[in-house]
Short mmCIF file of C-alpha atoms in Angstrom, two decimals:
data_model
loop_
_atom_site.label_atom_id
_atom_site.label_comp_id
_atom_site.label_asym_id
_atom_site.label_seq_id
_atom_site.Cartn_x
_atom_site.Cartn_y
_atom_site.Cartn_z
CA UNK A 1 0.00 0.00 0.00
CA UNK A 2 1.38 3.72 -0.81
CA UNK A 3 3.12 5.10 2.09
CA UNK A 4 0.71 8.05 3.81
CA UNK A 5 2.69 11.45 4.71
CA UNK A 6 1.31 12.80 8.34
CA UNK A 7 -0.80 15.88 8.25
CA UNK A 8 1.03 18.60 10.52
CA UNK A 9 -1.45 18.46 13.21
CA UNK A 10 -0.67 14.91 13.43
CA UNK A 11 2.82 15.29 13.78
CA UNK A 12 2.19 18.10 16.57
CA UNK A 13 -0.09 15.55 18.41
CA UNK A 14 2.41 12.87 18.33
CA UNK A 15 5.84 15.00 19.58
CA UNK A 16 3.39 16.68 21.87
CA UNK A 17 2.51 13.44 23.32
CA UNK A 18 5.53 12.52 23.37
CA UNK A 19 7.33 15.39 25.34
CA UNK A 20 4.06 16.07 27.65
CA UNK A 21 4.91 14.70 31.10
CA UNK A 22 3.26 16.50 34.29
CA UNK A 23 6.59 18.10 34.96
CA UNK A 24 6.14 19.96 31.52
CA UNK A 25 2.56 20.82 31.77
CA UNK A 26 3.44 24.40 32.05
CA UNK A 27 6.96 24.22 30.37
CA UNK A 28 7.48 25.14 26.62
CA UNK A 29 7.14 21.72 25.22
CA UNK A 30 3.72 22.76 23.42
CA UNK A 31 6.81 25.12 21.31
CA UNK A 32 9.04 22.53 20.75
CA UNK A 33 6.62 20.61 19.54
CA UNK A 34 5.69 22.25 17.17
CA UNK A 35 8.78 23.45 16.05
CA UNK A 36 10.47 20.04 15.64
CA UNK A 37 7.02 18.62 14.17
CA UNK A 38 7.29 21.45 11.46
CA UNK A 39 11.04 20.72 10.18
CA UNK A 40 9.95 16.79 10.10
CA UNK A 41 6.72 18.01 7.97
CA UNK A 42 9.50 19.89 5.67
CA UNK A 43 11.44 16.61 5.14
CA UNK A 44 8.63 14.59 4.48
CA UNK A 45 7.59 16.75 1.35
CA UNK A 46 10.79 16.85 0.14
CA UNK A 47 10.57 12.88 0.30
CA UNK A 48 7.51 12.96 -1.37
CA UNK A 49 9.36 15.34 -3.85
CA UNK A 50 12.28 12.95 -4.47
CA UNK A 51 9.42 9.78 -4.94
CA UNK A 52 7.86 12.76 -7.82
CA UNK A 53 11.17 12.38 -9.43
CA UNK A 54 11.99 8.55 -10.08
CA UNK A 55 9.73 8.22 -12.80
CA UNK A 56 9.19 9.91 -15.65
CA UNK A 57 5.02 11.10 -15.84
CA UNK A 58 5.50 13.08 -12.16
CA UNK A 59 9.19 14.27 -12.91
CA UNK A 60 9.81 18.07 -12.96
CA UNK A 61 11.14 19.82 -16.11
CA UNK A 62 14.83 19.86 -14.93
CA UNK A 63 14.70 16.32 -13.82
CA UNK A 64 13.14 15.30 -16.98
CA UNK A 65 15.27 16.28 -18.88
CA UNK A 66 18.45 14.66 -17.27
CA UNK A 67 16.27 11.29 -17.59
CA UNK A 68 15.90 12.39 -21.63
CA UNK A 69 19.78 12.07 -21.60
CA UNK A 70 19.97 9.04 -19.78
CA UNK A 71 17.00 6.89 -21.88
CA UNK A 72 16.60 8.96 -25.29
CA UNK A 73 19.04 8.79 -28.45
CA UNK A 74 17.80 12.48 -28.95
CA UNK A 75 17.12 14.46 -25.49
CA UNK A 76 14.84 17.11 -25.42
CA UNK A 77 14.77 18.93 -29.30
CA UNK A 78 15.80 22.20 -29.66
CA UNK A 79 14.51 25.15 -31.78
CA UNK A 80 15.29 24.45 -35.13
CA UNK A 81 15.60 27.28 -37.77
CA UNK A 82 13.07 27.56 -41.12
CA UNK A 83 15.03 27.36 -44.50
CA UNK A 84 14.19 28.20 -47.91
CA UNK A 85 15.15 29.89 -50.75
CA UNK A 86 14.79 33.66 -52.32
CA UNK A 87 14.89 35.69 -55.75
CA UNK A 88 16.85 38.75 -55.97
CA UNK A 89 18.13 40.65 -58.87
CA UNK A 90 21.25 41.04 -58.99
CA UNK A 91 24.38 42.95 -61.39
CA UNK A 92 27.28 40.83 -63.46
CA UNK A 93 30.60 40.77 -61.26
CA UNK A 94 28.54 41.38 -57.89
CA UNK A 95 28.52 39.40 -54.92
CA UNK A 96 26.35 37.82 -52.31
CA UNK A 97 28.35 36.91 -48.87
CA UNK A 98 27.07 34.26 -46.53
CA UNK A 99 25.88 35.39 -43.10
CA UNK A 100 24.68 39.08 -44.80
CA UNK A 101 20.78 39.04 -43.20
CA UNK A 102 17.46 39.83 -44.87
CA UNK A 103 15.04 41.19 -42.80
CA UNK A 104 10.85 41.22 -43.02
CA UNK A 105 8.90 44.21 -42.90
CA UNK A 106 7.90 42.59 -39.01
CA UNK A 107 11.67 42.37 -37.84
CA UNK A 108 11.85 38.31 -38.87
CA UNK A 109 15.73 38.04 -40.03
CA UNK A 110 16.80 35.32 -42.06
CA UNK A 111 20.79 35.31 -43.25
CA UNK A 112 21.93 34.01 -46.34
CA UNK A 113 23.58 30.56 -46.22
CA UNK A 114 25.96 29.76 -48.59
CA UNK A 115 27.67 33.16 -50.86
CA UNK A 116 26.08 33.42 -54.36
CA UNK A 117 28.17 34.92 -57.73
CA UNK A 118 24.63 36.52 -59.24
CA UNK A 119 24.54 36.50 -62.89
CA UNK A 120 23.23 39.36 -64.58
CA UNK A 121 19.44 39.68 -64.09
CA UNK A 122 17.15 37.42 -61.37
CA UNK A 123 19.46 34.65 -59.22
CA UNK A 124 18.28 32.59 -55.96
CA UNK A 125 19.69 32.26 -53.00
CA UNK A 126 19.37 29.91 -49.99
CA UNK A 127 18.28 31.32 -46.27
CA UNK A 128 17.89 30.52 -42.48
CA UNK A 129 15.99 32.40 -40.18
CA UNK A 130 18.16 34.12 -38.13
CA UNK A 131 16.25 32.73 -34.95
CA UNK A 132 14.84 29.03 -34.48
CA UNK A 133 11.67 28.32 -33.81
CA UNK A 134 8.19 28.02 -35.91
CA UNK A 135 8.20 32.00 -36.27
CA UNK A 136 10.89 32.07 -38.29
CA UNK A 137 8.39 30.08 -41.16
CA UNK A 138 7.38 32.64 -44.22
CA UNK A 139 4.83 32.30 -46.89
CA UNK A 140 5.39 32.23 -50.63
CA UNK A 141 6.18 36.19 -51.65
CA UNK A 142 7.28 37.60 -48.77
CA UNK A 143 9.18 40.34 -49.14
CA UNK A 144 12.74 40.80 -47.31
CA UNK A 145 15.18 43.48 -47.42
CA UNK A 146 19.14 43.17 -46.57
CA UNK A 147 20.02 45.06 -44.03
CA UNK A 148 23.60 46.01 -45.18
CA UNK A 149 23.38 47.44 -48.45
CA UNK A 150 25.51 45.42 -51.51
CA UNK A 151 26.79 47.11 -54.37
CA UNK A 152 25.35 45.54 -57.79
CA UNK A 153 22.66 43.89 -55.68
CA UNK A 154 19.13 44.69 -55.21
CA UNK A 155 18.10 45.31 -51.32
CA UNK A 156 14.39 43.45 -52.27
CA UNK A 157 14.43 39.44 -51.74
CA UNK A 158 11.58 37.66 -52.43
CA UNK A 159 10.85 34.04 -50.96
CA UNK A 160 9.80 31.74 -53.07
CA UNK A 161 7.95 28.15 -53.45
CA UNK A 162 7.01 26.45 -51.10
CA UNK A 163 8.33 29.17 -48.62
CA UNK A 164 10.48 29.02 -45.44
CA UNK A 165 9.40 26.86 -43.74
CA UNK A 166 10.73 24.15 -41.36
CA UNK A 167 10.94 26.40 -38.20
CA UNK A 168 10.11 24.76 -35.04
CA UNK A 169 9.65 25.57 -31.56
CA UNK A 170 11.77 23.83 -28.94
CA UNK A 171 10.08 20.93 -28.08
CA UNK A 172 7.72 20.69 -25.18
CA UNK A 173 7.82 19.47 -21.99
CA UNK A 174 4.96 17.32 -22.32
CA UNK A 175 6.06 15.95 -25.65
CA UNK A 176 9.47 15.11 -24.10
CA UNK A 177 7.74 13.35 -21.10
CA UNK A 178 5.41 11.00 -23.23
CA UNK A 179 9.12 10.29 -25.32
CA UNK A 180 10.88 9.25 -22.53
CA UNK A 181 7.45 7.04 -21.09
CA UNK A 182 7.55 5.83 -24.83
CA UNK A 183 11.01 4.68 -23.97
CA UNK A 184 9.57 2.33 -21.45
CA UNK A 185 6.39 0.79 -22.81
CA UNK A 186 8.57 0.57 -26.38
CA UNK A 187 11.97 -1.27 -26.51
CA UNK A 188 14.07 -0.69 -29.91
CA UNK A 189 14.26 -3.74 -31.84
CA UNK A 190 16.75 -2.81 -34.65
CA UNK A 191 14.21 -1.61 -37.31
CA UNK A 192 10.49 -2.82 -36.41
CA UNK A 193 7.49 -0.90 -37.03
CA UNK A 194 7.73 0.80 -33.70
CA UNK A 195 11.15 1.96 -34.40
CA UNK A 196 10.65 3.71 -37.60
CA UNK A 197 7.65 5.63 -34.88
CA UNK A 198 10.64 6.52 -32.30
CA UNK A 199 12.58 7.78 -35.15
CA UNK A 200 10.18 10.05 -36.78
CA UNK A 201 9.25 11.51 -33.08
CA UNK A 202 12.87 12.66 -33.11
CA UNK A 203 12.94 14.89 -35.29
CA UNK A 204 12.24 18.95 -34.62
CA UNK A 205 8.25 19.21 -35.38
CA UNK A 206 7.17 15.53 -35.86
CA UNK A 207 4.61 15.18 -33.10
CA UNK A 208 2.94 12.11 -34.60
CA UNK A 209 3.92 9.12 -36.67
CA UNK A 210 2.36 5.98 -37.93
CA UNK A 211 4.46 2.98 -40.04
CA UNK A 212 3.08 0.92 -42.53
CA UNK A 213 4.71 -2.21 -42.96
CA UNK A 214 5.28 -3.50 -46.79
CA UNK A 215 3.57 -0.13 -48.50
CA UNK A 216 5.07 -0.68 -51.40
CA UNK A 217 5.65 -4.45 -51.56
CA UNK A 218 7.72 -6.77 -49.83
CA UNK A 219 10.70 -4.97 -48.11
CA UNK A 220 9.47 -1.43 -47.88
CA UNK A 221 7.98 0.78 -45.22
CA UNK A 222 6.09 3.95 -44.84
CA UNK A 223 6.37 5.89 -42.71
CA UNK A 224 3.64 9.11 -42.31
CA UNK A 225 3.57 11.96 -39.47
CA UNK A 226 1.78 15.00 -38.77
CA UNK A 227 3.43 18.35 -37.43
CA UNK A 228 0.56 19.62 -35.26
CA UNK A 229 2.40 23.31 -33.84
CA UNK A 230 2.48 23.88 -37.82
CA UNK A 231 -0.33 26.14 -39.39
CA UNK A 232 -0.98 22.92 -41.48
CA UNK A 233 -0.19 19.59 -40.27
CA UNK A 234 0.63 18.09 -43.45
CA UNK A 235 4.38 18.80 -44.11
CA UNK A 236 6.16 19.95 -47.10
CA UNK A 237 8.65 18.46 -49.57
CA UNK A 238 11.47 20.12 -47.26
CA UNK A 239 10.29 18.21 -44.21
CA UNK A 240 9.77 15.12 -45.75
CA UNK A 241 12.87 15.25 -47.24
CA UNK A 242 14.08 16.20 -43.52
CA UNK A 243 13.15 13.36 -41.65
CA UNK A 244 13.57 10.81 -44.60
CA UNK A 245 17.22 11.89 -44.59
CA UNK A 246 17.44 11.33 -40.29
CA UNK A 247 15.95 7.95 -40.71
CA UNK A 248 17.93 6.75 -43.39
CA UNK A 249 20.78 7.05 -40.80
CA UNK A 250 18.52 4.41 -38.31
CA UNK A 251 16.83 2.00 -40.52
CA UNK A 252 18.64 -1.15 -41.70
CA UNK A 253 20.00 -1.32 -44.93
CA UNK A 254 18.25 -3.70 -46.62
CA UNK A 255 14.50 -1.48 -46.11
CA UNK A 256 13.38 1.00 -48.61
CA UNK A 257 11.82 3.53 -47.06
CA UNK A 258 8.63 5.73 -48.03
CA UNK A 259 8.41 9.25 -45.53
CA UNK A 260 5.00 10.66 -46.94
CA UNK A 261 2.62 12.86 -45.92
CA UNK A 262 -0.69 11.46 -44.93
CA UNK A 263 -4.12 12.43 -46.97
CA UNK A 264 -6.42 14.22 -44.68
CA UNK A 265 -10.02 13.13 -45.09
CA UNK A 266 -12.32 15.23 -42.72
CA UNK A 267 -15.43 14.52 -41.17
CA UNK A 268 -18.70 16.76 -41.49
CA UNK A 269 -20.78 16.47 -38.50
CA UNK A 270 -25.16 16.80 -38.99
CA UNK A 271 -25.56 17.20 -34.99
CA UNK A 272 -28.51 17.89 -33.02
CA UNK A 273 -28.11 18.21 -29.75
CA UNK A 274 -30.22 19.38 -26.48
CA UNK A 275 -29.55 22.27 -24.97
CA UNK A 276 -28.13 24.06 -28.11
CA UNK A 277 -26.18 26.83 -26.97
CA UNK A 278 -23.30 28.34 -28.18
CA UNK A 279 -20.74 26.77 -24.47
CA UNK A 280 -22.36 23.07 -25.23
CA UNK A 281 -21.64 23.33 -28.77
CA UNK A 282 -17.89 23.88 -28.21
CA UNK A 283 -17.81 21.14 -25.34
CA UNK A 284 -19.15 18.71 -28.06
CA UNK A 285 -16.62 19.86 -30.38
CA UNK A 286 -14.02 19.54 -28.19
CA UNK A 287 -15.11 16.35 -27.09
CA UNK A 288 -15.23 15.38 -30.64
CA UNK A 289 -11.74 16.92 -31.54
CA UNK A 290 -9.90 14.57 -28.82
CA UNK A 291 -11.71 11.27 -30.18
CA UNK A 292 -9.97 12.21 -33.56
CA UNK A 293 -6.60 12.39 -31.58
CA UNK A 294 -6.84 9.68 -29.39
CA UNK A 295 -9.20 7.01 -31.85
CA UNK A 296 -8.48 8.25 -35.48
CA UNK A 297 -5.08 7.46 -36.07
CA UNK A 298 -3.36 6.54 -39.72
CA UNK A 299 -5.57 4.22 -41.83
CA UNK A 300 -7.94 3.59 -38.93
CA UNK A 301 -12.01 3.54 -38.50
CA UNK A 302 -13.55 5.76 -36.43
CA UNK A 303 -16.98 4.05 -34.82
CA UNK A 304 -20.13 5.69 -34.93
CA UNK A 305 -20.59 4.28 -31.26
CA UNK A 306 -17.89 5.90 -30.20
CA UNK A 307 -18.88 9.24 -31.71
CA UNK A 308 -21.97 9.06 -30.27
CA UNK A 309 -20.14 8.56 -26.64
CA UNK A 310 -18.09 11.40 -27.53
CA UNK A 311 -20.61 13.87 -28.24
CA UNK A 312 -23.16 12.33 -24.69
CA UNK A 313 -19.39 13.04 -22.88
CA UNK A 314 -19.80 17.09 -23.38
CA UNK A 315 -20.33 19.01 -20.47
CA UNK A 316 -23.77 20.31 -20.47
CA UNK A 317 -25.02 17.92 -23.33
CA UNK A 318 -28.70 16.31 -22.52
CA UNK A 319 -29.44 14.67 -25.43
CA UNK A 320 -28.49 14.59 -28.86
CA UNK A 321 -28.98 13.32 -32.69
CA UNK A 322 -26.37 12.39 -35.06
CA UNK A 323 -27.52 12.76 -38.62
CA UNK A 324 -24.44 12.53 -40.25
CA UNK A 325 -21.91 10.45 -40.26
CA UNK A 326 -24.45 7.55 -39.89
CA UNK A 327 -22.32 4.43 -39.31
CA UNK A 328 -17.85 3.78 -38.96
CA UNK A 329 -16.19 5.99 -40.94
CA UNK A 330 -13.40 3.83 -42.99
CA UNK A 331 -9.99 5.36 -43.92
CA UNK A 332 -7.40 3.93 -46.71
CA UNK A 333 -4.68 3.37 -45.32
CA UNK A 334 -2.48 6.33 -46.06
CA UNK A 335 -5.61 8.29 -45.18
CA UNK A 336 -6.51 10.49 -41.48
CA UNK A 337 -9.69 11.27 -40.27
CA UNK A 338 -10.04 15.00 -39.12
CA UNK A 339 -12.77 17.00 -37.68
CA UNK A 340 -14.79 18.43 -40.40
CA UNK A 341 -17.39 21.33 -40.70
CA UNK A 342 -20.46 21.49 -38.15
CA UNK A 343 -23.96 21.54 -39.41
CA UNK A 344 -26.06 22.15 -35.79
CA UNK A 345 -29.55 21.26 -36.76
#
């Protein structure tokens, strides 16, 4: 049974009881006690601290994060920068210098990677946001300007397809915690299904994964994730290309390997539900929302029973009428069912 830590008064009662003696009726052993029954009350929460700390779903952020070194091939993620490339016009016999920065009209830097020799007319050149994180990603057309003037080079950059993107945030707490209880439940095996999981989860932005086993035939695997901190949680040809390149240093040599992008099928909900007001509405889609996350994974059917449960779960929610869908939604198997539009009848 769990070992109970004594309330204070408890611990007063029991030195008091202990020191009370009809010599020390009217001595000051009422004071002592509860002066020594306070510093043991201070040791036993900082036992009950240390206990918080052995394992890895009660473990503070520092702590964490020393077991992340200790269990994980890749400890906690950090920031990692948005790249892309740029159009600039440019003079014959000019030059572009790595490091020189572009900046956004909102103060986003991004410095120029590798030194370009422009040739007369429109060249491109490669960039990193100056800072990591997902607010260093920028749409199609932006429009940057260098902040050191260049001789035979316009000051106006402009990104092109399919952006910058890339940027990340450093990763969370939470997702580091369910990595290193993954590390637990899930023991590496050399190149199972599981692994190829782990190994997507490792990269900066990847914060789920699913691995289909023979995809393409006999021998292959394919591997699909989601980047949910993104705008859009499908990812683009540079972050595919990303984490195909890290797990190609992982997977054994003899599997060819598929990193794609999963097809997004949503789900339009004909609801009817009792009380209909505008707080039970977003319970139910709220309610609905985590079934997606926790039921709907890669490939998988989503039961109308369960929807139904879902939407009874909402706070407030008396009664209620599904219209639409009528019975398991099916996905293919390189499809993911997402929350749709609402139709409240």
């Amino acid at each position: 049974m769990p070992f109970e830590t004594p309330t204070l008064p408890v611990l007063i009662n029991r030195t008091a009881a202990d020191l009370a003696s009809d010599a020390l009726r009217q001595s000051d052993a009422q004071v002592l006690a509860r002066a020594v029954s306070g510093a043991a009350y201070g040791l036993y929460g900082y036992l009950d601290w240390i206990a918080k700390q052995i394992l890895p779903d009660t473990a503070d952020a520092t702590t964490l994060e020393r077991q992340a070194l200790l269990r994980l091939e890749t400890p906690r993620i950090a920031a990692k920068s948005a790249t892309g490339t740029a159009s600039f016009q440019a003079s014959a016999g000019s030059i572009l210098d790595a490091n020189l920065v572009a900046q956004a009209s909102d103060g986003r830097q991004y410095r120029v990677v590798a030194a370009v020799n422009p040739v007369s007319g429109t060249n491109t050149a490669k960039l990193e946001a100056v800072d990591g994180g997902a607010l260093g990603n920028a749409s199609v057309g932006l429009a940057l300007k260098l902040v050191q003037p260049v001789a035979g080079i316009d000051e106006t950059f402009t990104v092109l397809a399919p952006g910058i993107t890339g940027g990340s945030d450093q990763e969370s707490i939470e997702s580091l915690r369910s990595r290193v209880i993954r590390s637990y439940r899930v023991i590496p095996h050399g190149g199972n299904a599981e692994d190829y999981v782990t190994w997507a989860l490792e990269c900066a932005g990847v914060t789920r994964a699913w691995v289909v086993k023979n995809y393409m035939g006999p021998g292959t695997v394919g591997v699909f994730f989601v980047r949910d901190g993104d705008a859009s949680i499908i990812p683009d040809a540079n972050e595919l290309a990303t984490v195909k390149a890290y797990i190609s240093t992982k997977a054994p040599v003899t599997a060819e390997v598929y990193v794609l992008a999963p097809v997004l099928k949503p789900i339009n909900y004909r609801l009817k539900i009792t009380p209909d007001t505008t707080v039970v509405r977003a319970a139910v889609a709220a309610e609905l929302a985590d079934l997606h996350e926790r039921e709907a994974g890669l490939g998988e059917t989503l039961l109308i029973s369960h929807i139904r449960e879902a939407i009874s779960s909402a706070e407030g929610e008396m009664d209620n009428l599904v219209s639409s869908p009528a019975f398991d939604v099916t996905a293919k198997a390189n499809e993911l069912l997402t929350v749709g539009a609402f139709t409240w009848l």
